[in-house]
Amino acid sequence: MSARLAIGGTILLALVIVVGLISLSLGPVDISAGDVAWIVISALGFDTPDFGRTEQLVIEQIRLPRIIVGGAVGMALGVAGATMQGLFRNPMADPGIIGVSAGGALGAVVAIAAGLSGLFFLALPLFAFAGAIAAAFLVYGIAVVGGHFSMATLLLAGVAVNAFLGAIVSAIIIFLPDNELLREVLFWLAGGLDARAWEHVRIAGPLILGSTVVLLIMARDLNLLMLGDDEARSMGVRVGLTRSALLATAALATGAAVAVSGTIAFVGLVTPHVLRLVMGPDNRVLIPMSALGGAVFVMVADTVARMVIQPAEIRVGILTAFVGAPFFIALLIKNKRQVYSL
């Protein structure tokens, strides 16, 4: 395990750094990767050569927070996806399965429709986060009604809540009073990282980092849960409490990601599944690898989204869907029997 973790972690961490430097250097203001590295080092407080004020502002105030938010979002979706796939024992489970994405979408749409996003800079991410967490609690609450919990009930509750919240979002969109609000809603629902600032890093960063650490600590228990409840219980795992803690932590990570990026689909599905094929099913390895792999995935998607049709941008969620949807279809065809085991 330690060798796989060390080798895989080194490769993926190097990819995060390389992709980050390339992404920081690309844009309307052309800055070399070497200059980007020096500017980042300068931002950390070290003495470096002097740079033009414009280049420094572009890196420190525009591109760097965007890249950090993108990496954090990918990390959150990656670890949440790995956790969900482990809990459901199915490679097609996704963080959105428990209603987090739909709840976040509803919270954001309410903030936009009420005009709060223009009055208070952080209103939209805060409403989105509140909606995401409330939806997750609602799904879990439905699943435990009557005192008996099962993953199948949780799945069905998630499907129902996702559909219900999606209907509310559609109704709000239909009755939006002007086209500008409609455009803002559609942009948010498509998922993106434009105009991300250090405030977004401060909102999502601690929640995502903390959730990732908790899931790493609980990776051994998740391995045991994948063997079945009876086996896990015989190994000393408090099954109900552990499952609830894993679900809540994955929901927290996903909610924080949705709050600052909108709905970016398929990252939590594709990343853990691909890495599981390479690294194996041990969650002590898979969860940290999914964190780094998810970060790379979103950072690459964001870079392509910024550059492919300059000066306009493609929404990151559109690009990840272009990659993820065919992958999901192929996975669905390959695993027909396992789909119905849910």
mmCIF file of C-alpha atoms in Angstrom:
data_model
loop_
_atom_site.group_PDB
_atom_site.id
_atom_site.type_symbol
_atom_site.label_atom_id
_atom_site.label_comp_id
_atom_site.label_asym_id
_atom_site.label_seq_id
_atom_site.Cartn_x
_atom_site.Cartn_y
_atom_site.Cartn_z
ATOM 1 C CA MET A 1 0.000 0.000 0.000
ATOM 2 C CA SER A 2 2.703 2.487 1.014
ATOM 3 C CA ALA A 3 4.622 2.014 -2.262
ATOM 4 C CA ARG A 4 1.514 2.528 -4.403
ATOM 5 C CA LEU A 5 0.533 5.568 -2.364
ATOM 6 C CA ALA A 6 4.012 7.089 -2.587
ATOM 7 C CA ILE A 7 4.433 6.530 -6.326
ATOM 8 C CA GLY A 8 0.883 7.461 -7.282
ATOM 9 C CA GLY A 9 0.843 10.434 -4.941
ATOM 10 C CA THR A 10 4.133 11.760 -6.298
ATOM 11 C CA ILE A 11 2.951 11.497 -9.903
ATOM 12 C CA LEU A 12 -0.418 13.129 -9.243
ATOM 13 C CA LEU A 13 1.072 15.860 -7.036
ATOM 14 C CA ALA A 14 3.568 16.661 -9.790
ATOM 15 C CA LEU A 15 0.658 16.836 -12.243
ATOM 16 C CA VAL A 16 -1.206 19.236 -9.941
ATOM 17 C CA ILE A 17 1.836 21.541 -9.824
ATOM 18 C CA VAL A 18 2.543 21.361 -13.569
ATOM 19 C CA VAL A 19 -1.093 21.867 -14.571
ATOM 20 C CA GLY A 20 -1.376 24.715 -12.067
ATOM 21 C CA LEU A 21 1.673 26.536 -13.458
ATOM 22 C CA ILE A 22 0.506 26.065 -17.051
ATOM 23 C CA SER A 23 -2.991 27.273 -16.200
ATOM 24 C CA LEU A 24 -1.638 30.311 -14.363
ATOM 25 C CA SER A 25 0.500 31.258 -17.361
ATOM 26 C CA LEU A 26 -2.288 31.071 -19.958
ATOM 27 C CA GLY A 27 -4.776 33.845 -20.632
ATOM 28 C CA PRO A 28 -5.207 37.238 -22.302
ATOM 29 C CA VAL A 29 -2.108 38.459 -20.420
ATOM 30 C CA ASP A 30 0.710 36.142 -21.508
ATOM 31 C CA ILE A 31 3.022 35.238 -18.615
ATOM 32 C CA SER A 32 5.741 32.586 -18.816
ATOM 33 C CA ALA A 33 5.570 29.568 -16.510
ATOM 34 C CA GLY A 34 8.897 30.604 -14.962
ATOM 35 C CA ASP A 35 7.599 34.077 -14.109
ATOM 36 C CA VAL A 36 4.422 32.517 -12.735
ATOM 37 C CA ALA A 37 6.493 30.339 -10.402
ATOM 38 C CA TRP A 38 8.433 33.349 -9.115
ATOM 39 C CA ILE A 39 5.253 35.375 -8.582
ATOM 40 C CA VAL A 40 3.676 32.506 -6.618
ATOM 41 C CA ILE A 41 6.842 32.203 -4.519
ATOM 42 C CA SER A 42 6.709 35.961 -3.935
ATOM 43 C CA ALA A 43 3.068 35.671 -2.822
ATOM 44 C CA LEU A 44 4.229 33.176 -0.192
ATOM 45 C CA GLY A 45 6.500 35.854 1.305
ATOM 46 C CA PHE A 46 9.897 34.963 -0.172
ATOM 47 C CA ASP A 47 12.284 37.423 -1.829
ATOM 48 C CA THR A 48 12.084 37.231 -5.622
ATOM 49 C CA PRO A 49 12.947 39.366 -8.664
ATOM 50 C CA ASP A 50 10.693 42.347 -9.334
ATOM 51 C CA PHE A 51 7.818 41.847 -11.764
ATOM 52 C CA GLY A 52 5.442 44.157 -13.548
ATOM 53 C CA ARG A 53 2.529 45.235 -11.391
ATOM 54 C CA THR A 54 0.029 44.058 -14.010
ATOM 55 C CA GLU A 55 1.405 40.525 -14.166
ATOM 56 C CA GLN A 56 1.513 40.258 -10.390
ATOM 57 C CA LEU A 57 -2.078 41.443 -9.994
ATOM 58 C CA VAL A 58 -3.306 39.074 -12.719
ATOM 59 C CA ILE A 59 -1.680 36.087 -11.020
ATOM 60 C CA GLU A 60 -2.367 36.926 -7.374
ATOM 61 C CA GLN A 61 -5.877 38.369 -7.627
ATOM 62 C CA ILE A 62 -7.443 36.659 -10.654
ATOM 63 C CA ARG A 63 -5.815 33.407 -11.723
ATOM 64 C CA LEU A 64 -4.378 32.005 -8.476
ATOM 65 C CA PRO A 65 -7.628 32.025 -6.448
ATOM 66 C CA ARG A 66 -9.441 30.543 -9.442
ATOM 67 C CA ILE A 67 -6.923 27.698 -9.728
ATOM 68 C CA ILE A 68 -7.014 27.032 -5.981
ATOM 69 C CA VAL A 69 -10.823 26.938 -5.970
ATOM 70 C CA GLY A 70 -10.785 24.612 -8.986
ATOM 71 C CA GLY A 71 -8.309 22.276 -7.314
ATOM 72 C CA ALA A 72 -10.304 22.293 -4.081
ATOM 73 C CA VAL A 73 -13.566 21.583 -5.915
ATOM 74 C CA GLY A 74 -11.965 18.674 -7.764
ATOM 75 C CA MET A 75 -10.532 17.368 -4.502
ATOM 76 C CA ALA A 76 -13.922 17.513 -2.789
ATOM 77 C CA LEU A 77 -15.785 15.806 -5.616
ATOM 78 C CA GLY A 78 -13.073 13.166 -5.981
ATOM 79 C CA VAL A 79 -13.013 12.103 -2.319
ATOM 80 C CA ALA A 80 -16.810 12.304 -2.030
ATOM 81 C CA GLY A 81 -17.177 10.142 -5.138
ATOM 82 C CA ALA A 82 -14.734 7.543 -3.819
ATOM 83 C CA THR A 83 -16.613 7.471 -0.510
ATOM 84 C CA MET A 84 -20.022 7.089 -2.160
ATOM 85 C CA GLN A 85 -18.804 4.322 -4.443
ATOM 86 C CA GLY A 86 -17.394 2.517 -1.421
ATOM 87 C CA LEU A 87 -20.552 2.924 0.656
ATOM 88 C CA PHE A 88 -22.837 1.804 -2.173
ATOM 89 C CA ARG A 89 -20.323 -0.808 -3.324
ATOM 90 C CA ASN A 90 -21.022 0.328 -6.857
ATOM 91 C CA PRO A 91 -18.711 2.155 -9.313
ATOM 92 C CA MET A 92 -21.596 4.261 -10.628
ATOM 93 C CA ALA A 93 -22.387 6.027 -7.365
ATOM 94 C CA ASP A 94 -21.850 9.780 -7.431
ATOM 95 C CA PRO A 95 -21.776 12.586 -4.805
ATOM 96 C CA GLY A 96 -25.007 14.002 -6.234
ATOM 97 C CA ILE A 97 -26.824 10.780 -5.410
ATOM 98 C CA ILE A 98 -27.887 12.128 -1.990
ATOM 99 C CA GLY A 99 -29.350 15.378 -3.315
ATOM 100 C CA VAL A 100 -26.429 17.687 -2.568
ATOM 101 C CA SER A 101 -26.121 19.110 -6.085
ATOM 102 C CA ALA A 102 -29.875 19.642 -6.456
ATOM 103 C CA GLY A 103 -30.083 21.305 -3.043
ATOM 104 C CA GLY A 104 -27.159 23.569 -3.849
ATOM 105 C CA ALA A 105 -28.781 24.500 -7.152
ATOM 106 C CA LEU A 106 -32.027 25.413 -5.407
ATOM 107 C CA GLY A 107 -30.228 27.543 -2.822
ATOM 108 C CA ALA A 108 -28.298 29.397 -5.508
ATOM 109 C CA VAL A 109 -31.366 29.957 -7.687
ATOM 110 C CA VAL A 110 -33.299 31.341 -4.708
ATOM 111 C CA ALA A 111 -30.445 33.761 -3.944
ATOM 112 C CA ILE A 112 -30.301 34.917 -7.565
ATOM 113 C CA ALA A 113 -34.076 35.206 -7.990
ATOM 114 C CA ALA A 114 -34.348 37.226 -4.768
ATOM 115 C CA GLY A 115 -31.648 39.603 -5.979
ATOM 116 C CA LEU A 116 -29.358 38.762 -3.058
ATOM 117 C CA SER A 117 -26.371 37.811 -5.212
ATOM 118 C CA GLY A 118 -26.045 41.415 -6.346
ATOM 119 C CA LEU A 119 -26.408 42.870 -2.851
ATOM 120 C CA PHE A 120 -24.019 40.622 -0.940
ATOM 121 C CA PHE A 121 -20.959 39.075 -2.580
ATOM 122 C CA LEU A 122 -21.107 35.822 -0.605
ATOM 123 C CA ALA A 123 -24.893 35.401 -0.620
ATOM 124 C CA LEU A 124 -24.897 32.971 -3.539
ATOM 125 C CA PRO A 125 -22.273 30.511 -2.201
ATOM 126 C CA LEU A 126 -23.760 30.661 1.303
ATOM 127 C CA PHE A 127 -27.290 29.949 0.050
ATOM 128 C CA ALA A 128 -25.967 27.176 -2.205
ATOM 129 C CA PHE A 129 -24.107 25.566 0.688
ATOM 130 C CA ALA A 130 -27.137 25.792 2.967
ATOM 131 C CA GLY A 131 -29.344 24.233 0.281
ATOM 132 C CA ALA A 132 -26.866 21.422 -0.352
ATOM 133 C CA ILE A 133 -26.564 20.443 3.306
ATOM 134 C CA ALA A 134 -30.334 20.750 3.895
ATOM 135 C CA ALA A 135 -31.021 18.441 0.934
ATOM 136 C CA ALA A 136 -28.537 15.864 2.221
ATOM 137 C CA PHE A 137 -30.168 15.891 5.661
ATOM 138 C CA LEU A 138 -33.612 15.577 4.053
ATOM 139 C CA VAL A 139 -32.553 12.532 2.029
ATOM 140 C CA TYR A 140 -30.952 10.910 5.042
ATOM 141 C CA GLY A 141 -33.981 11.730 7.210
ATOM 142 C CA ILE A 142 -36.315 10.035 4.731
ATOM 143 C CA ALA A 143 -34.007 7.007 4.599
ATOM 144 C CA VAL A 144 -34.116 6.486 8.384
ATOM 145 C CA VAL A 145 -37.864 7.018 8.892
ATOM 146 C CA GLY A 146 -39.214 4.078 10.866
ATOM 147 C CA GLY A 147 -35.851 3.327 12.428
ATOM 148 C CA HIS A 148 -34.673 1.013 9.634
ATOM 149 C CA PHE A 149 -31.915 2.235 7.317
ATOM 150 C CA SER A 150 -30.778 0.728 4.031
ATOM 151 C CA MET A 151 -28.606 2.028 1.223
ATOM 152 C CA ALA A 152 -31.343 1.142 -1.288
ATOM 153 C CA THR A 153 -33.798 3.380 0.594
ATOM 154 C CA LEU A 154 -31.212 6.149 0.655
ATOM 155 C CA LEU A 155 -30.744 5.832 -3.094
ATOM 156 C CA LEU A 156 -34.484 5.999 -3.801
ATOM 157 C CA ALA A 157 -34.889 8.939 -1.424
ATOM 158 C CA GLY A 158 -32.066 10.692 -3.260
ATOM 159 C CA VAL A 159 -33.747 10.140 -6.619
ATOM 160 C CA ALA A 160 -37.058 11.503 -5.304
ATOM 161 C CA VAL A 161 -35.527 14.560 -3.617
ATOM 162 C CA ASN A 162 -33.378 15.329 -6.673
ATOM 163 C CA ALA A 163 -36.470 15.243 -8.889
ATOM 164 C CA PHE A 164 -38.526 17.361 -6.478
ATOM 165 C CA LEU A 165 -35.850 20.029 -6.012
ATOM 166 C CA GLY A 166 -35.185 20.049 -9.758
ATOM 167 C CA ALA A 167 -38.875 20.749 -10.359
ATOM 168 C CA ILE A 168 -38.770 23.703 -7.946
ATOM 169 C CA VAL A 169 -35.685 25.087 -9.707
ATOM 170 C CA SER A 170 -37.436 24.771 -13.085
ATOM 171 C CA ALA A 171 -40.523 26.553 -11.753
ATOM 172 C CA ILE A 172 -38.433 29.439 -10.411
ATOM 173 C CA ILE A 173 -36.576 29.747 -13.722
ATOM 174 C CA ILE A 174 -39.847 29.915 -15.672
ATOM 175 C CA PHE A 175 -41.108 32.809 -13.559
ATOM 176 C CA LEU A 176 -37.886 34.848 -13.399
ATOM 177 C CA PRO A 177 -38.800 38.470 -14.151
ATOM 178 C CA ASP A 178 -35.952 39.378 -16.518
ATOM 179 C CA ASN A 179 -33.412 37.872 -18.885
ATOM 180 C CA GLU A 180 -30.376 38.974 -16.885
ATOM 181 C CA LEU A 181 -31.448 36.905 -13.879
ATOM 182 C CA LEU A 182 -32.205 33.976 -16.182
ATOM 183 C CA ARG A 183 -28.730 34.226 -17.702
ATOM 184 C CA GLU A 184 -27.122 34.304 -14.252
ATOM 185 C CA VAL A 185 -29.073 31.222 -13.147
ATOM 186 C CA LEU A 186 -28.210 29.250 -16.279
ATOM 187 C CA PHE A 187 -24.538 30.195 -15.975
ATOM 188 C CA TRP A 188 -24.456 28.987 -12.377
ATOM 189 C CA LEU A 189 -26.275 25.742 -13.142
ATOM 190 C CA ALA A 190 -23.750 24.952 -15.895
ATOM 191 C CA GLY A 191 -20.933 25.061 -13.333
ATOM 192 C CA GLY A 192 -17.916 27.331 -13.612
ATOM 193 C CA LEU A 193 -14.980 28.988 -11.871
ATOM 194 C CA ASP A 194 -15.047 32.458 -13.404
ATOM 195 C CA ALA A 195 -14.685 35.436 -11.054
ATOM 196 C CA ARG A 196 -13.513 33.266 -8.165
ATOM 197 C CA ALA A 197 -11.772 35.302 -5.467
ATOM 198 C CA TRP A 198 -9.904 34.723 -2.225
ATOM 199 C CA GLU A 199 -13.215 34.962 -0.357
ATOM 200 C CA HIS A 200 -14.332 31.778 -2.131
ATOM 201 C CA VAL A 201 -11.086 30.083 -1.099
ATOM 202 C CA ARG A 202 -11.713 31.073 2.509
ATOM 203 C CA ILE A 203 -15.295 29.753 2.387
ATOM 204 C CA ALA A 204 -14.691 26.393 0.746
ATOM 205 C CA GLY A 205 -11.052 25.657 1.511
ATOM 206 C CA PRO A 206 -11.275 24.801 5.233
ATOM 207 C CA LEU A 207 -14.472 22.753 4.776
ATOM 208 C CA ILE A 208 -13.046 20.741 1.888
ATOM 209 C CA LEU A 209 -9.663 20.217 3.521
ATOM 210 C CA GLY A 210 -11.244 19.209 6.826
ATOM 211 C CA SER A 211 -13.681 16.821 5.133
ATOM 212 C CA THR A 212 -10.858 15.220 3.156
ATOM 213 C CA VAL A 213 -8.811 14.649 6.313
ATOM 214 C CA VAL A 214 -11.800 13.059 8.079
ATOM 215 C CA LEU A 215 -12.474 10.740 5.131
ATOM 216 C CA LEU A 216 -8.805 9.755 5.050
ATOM 217 C CA ILE A 217 -8.946 8.881 8.740
ATOM 218 C CA MET A 218 -12.095 6.810 8.177
ATOM 219 C CA ALA A 219 -10.778 5.021 5.072
ATOM 220 C CA ARG A 220 -10.033 1.804 6.989
ATOM 221 C CA ASP A 221 -13.585 1.677 8.344
ATOM 222 C CA LEU A 222 -14.912 2.247 4.828
ATOM 223 C CA ASN A 223 -12.858 -0.738 3.648
ATOM 224 C CA LEU A 224 -14.508 -2.875 6.312
ATOM 225 C CA LEU A 225 -18.004 -1.612 5.435
ATOM 226 C CA MET A 226 -17.410 -2.712 1.851
ATOM 227 C CA LEU A 227 -17.118 -6.296 3.144
ATOM 228 C CA GLY A 228 -20.687 -6.125 4.474
ATOM 229 C CA ASP A 229 -22.329 -4.952 7.682
ATOM 230 C CA ASP A 230 -21.892 -8.215 9.576
ATOM 231 C CA GLU A 231 -18.204 -8.495 8.747
ATOM 232 C CA ALA A 232 -17.596 -4.849 9.638
ATOM 233 C CA ARG A 233 -19.462 -5.241 12.919
ATOM 234 C CA SER A 234 -17.397 -8.304 13.809
ATOM 235 C CA MET A 235 -14.247 -6.200 13.266
ATOM 236 C CA GLY A 236 -15.416 -3.620 15.792
ATOM 237 C CA VAL A 237 -16.936 -1.039 13.439
ATOM 238 C CA ARG A 238 -20.026 0.784 14.707
ATOM 239 C CA VAL A 239 -21.801 0.371 11.395
ATOM 240 C CA GLY A 240 -24.668 2.862 11.731
ATOM 241 C CA LEU A 241 -22.562 5.638 13.237
ATOM 242 C CA THR A 242 -19.686 5.121 10.804
ATOM 243 C CA ARG A 243 -21.953 5.089 7.749
ATOM 244 C CA SER A 244 -23.727 8.252 8.920
ATOM 245 C CA ALA A 245 -20.403 9.996 9.561
ATOM 246 C CA LEU A 246 -19.091 9.053 6.115
ATOM 247 C CA LEU A 247 -22.273 10.248 4.399
ATOM 248 C CA ALA A 248 -22.318 13.520 6.343
ATOM 249 C CA THR A 249 -18.651 14.235 5.629
ATOM 250 C CA ALA A 250 -19.008 13.455 1.919
ATOM 251 C CA ALA A 251 -22.087 15.705 1.800
ATOM 252 C CA LEU A 252 -20.160 18.503 3.534
ATOM 253 C CA ALA A 253 -17.314 18.286 1.017
ATOM 254 C CA THR A 254 -19.707 18.210 -1.944
ATOM 255 C CA GLY A 255 -21.802 21.043 -0.533
ATOM 256 C CA ALA A 256 -18.730 23.244 -0.143
ATOM 257 C CA ALA A 257 -17.703 22.473 -3.737
ATOM 258 C CA VAL A 258 -21.157 23.163 -5.163
ATOM 259 C CA ALA A 259 -21.330 26.421 -3.205
ATOM 260 C CA VAL A 260 -18.337 27.953 -4.995
ATOM 261 C CA SER A 261 -18.499 26.326 -8.432
ATOM 262 C CA GLY A 262 -22.069 25.433 -9.278
ATOM 263 C CA THR A 263 -22.904 21.979 -10.583
ATOM 264 C CA ILE A 264 -19.826 20.321 -12.086
ATOM 265 C CA ALA A 265 -20.906 16.832 -13.067
ATOM 266 C CA PHE A 266 -19.106 13.502 -13.387
ATOM 267 C CA VAL A 267 -15.868 14.422 -11.557
ATOM 268 C CA GLY A 268 -16.911 12.324 -8.573
ATOM 269 C CA LEU A 269 -17.867 9.450 -10.877
ATOM 270 C CA VAL A 270 -14.982 9.332 -13.351
ATOM 271 C CA THR A 271 -11.981 10.123 -11.142
ATOM 272 C CA PRO A 272 -12.390 7.453 -8.421
ATOM 273 C CA HIS A 273 -13.366 4.782 -10.936
ATOM 274 C CA VAL A 274 -10.326 5.336 -13.171
ATOM 275 C CA LEU A 275 -7.976 5.474 -10.192
ATOM 276 C CA ARG A 276 -9.530 2.328 -8.716
ATOM 277 C CA LEU A 277 -8.607 0.470 -11.907
ATOM 278 C CA VAL A 278 -5.003 1.667 -11.561
ATOM 279 C CA MET A 279 -4.456 1.762 -7.790
ATOM 280 C CA GLY A 280 -6.841 -0.926 -6.550
ATOM 281 C CA PRO A 281 -9.874 -0.741 -4.233
ATOM 282 C CA ASP A 282 -8.103 0.058 -0.938
ATOM 283 C CA ASN A 283 -9.686 3.334 0.198
ATOM 284 C CA ARG A 284 -6.597 4.233 2.211
ATOM 285 C CA VAL A 285 -4.922 4.688 -1.178
ATOM 286 C CA LEU A 286 -7.949 5.517 -3.321
ATOM 287 C CA ILE A 287 -9.236 8.479 -1.295
ATOM 288 C CA PRO A 288 -5.992 10.534 -1.337
ATOM 289 C CA MET A 289 -5.427 9.599 -4.982
ATOM 290 C CA SER A 290 -8.991 10.690 -5.826
ATOM 291 C CA ALA A 291 -8.346 14.012 -4.106
ATOM 292 C CA LEU A 292 -5.324 14.703 -6.303
ATOM 293 C CA GLY A 293 -6.886 13.182 -9.423
ATOM 294 C CA GLY A 294 -10.056 15.220 -9.008
ATOM 295 C CA ALA A 295 -7.989 18.380 -8.605
ATOM 296 C CA VAL A 296 -6.090 17.641 -11.831
ATOM 297 C CA PHE A 297 -9.326 16.849 -13.710
ATOM 298 C CA VAL A 298 -11.057 20.108 -12.775
ATOM 299 C CA MET A 299 -7.933 22.246 -13.263
ATOM 300 C CA VAL A 300 -7.391 20.829 -16.762
ATOM 301 C CA ALA A 301 -11.084 21.273 -17.625
ATOM 302 C CA ASP A 302 -11.012 24.875 -16.397
ATOM 303 C CA THR A 303 -7.876 25.657 -18.396
ATOM 304 C CA VAL A 304 -9.432 24.265 -21.582
ATOM 305 C CA ALA A 305 -12.673 26.124 -20.821
ATOM 306 C CA ARG A 306 -10.789 29.416 -20.587
ATOM 307 C CA MET A 307 -8.638 28.974 -23.668
ATOM 308 C CA VAL A 308 -10.631 27.147 -26.340
ATOM 309 C CA ILE A 309 -12.842 30.045 -27.553
ATOM 310 C CA GLN A 310 -11.097 33.168 -26.253
ATOM 311 C CA PRO A 311 -12.127 35.767 -25.231
ATOM 312 C CA ALA A 312 -15.306 33.887 -24.263
ATOM 313 C CA GLU A 313 -15.337 30.869 -21.946
ATOM 314 C CA ILE A 314 -17.015 27.479 -21.997
ATOM 315 C CA ARG A 315 -18.521 26.503 -18.646
ATOM 316 C CA VAL A 316 -16.425 23.913 -16.815
ATOM 317 C CA GLY A 317 -19.488 21.789 -16.088
ATOM 318 C CA ILE A 318 -20.178 21.501 -19.819
ATOM 319 C CA LEU A 319 -16.681 20.163 -20.501
ATOM 320 C CA THR A 320 -16.760 17.653 -17.652
ATOM 321 C CA ALA A 321 -20.148 16.445 -18.902
ATOM 322 C CA PHE A 322 -18.735 15.966 -22.416
ATOM 323 C CA VAL A 323 -16.038 13.736 -20.920
ATOM 324 C CA GLY A 324 -18.107 12.103 -18.198
ATOM 325 C CA ALA A 325 -21.324 11.242 -20.039
ATOM 326 C CA PRO A 326 -19.727 8.871 -22.597
ATOM 327 C CA PHE A 327 -17.658 7.356 -19.792
ATOM 328 C CA PHE A 328 -20.787 6.777 -17.725
ATOM 329 C CA ILE A 329 -22.604 5.155 -20.656
ATOM 330 C CA ALA A 330 -19.664 2.802 -21.247
ATOM 331 C CA LEU A 331 -19.555 1.997 -17.545
ATOM 332 C CA LEU A 332 -23.304 1.374 -17.518
ATOM 333 C CA ILE A 333 -23.074 -1.091 -20.404
ATOM 334 C CA LYS A 334 -20.121 -2.873 -18.806
ATOM 335 C CA ASN A 335 -21.727 -3.183 -15.373
ATOM 336 C CA LYS A 336 -25.407 -3.869 -16.115
ATOM 337 C CA ARG A 337 -25.732 -6.509 -13.438
ATOM 338 C CA GLN A 338 -24.071 -4.417 -10.747
ATOM 339 C CA VAL A 339 -26.412 -1.493 -11.426
ATOM 340 C CA TYR A 340 -29.362 -3.571 -10.284
ATOM 341 C CA SER A 341 -27.519 -4.768 -7.176
ATOM 342 C CA LEU A 342 -28.112 -1.337 -5.659
#
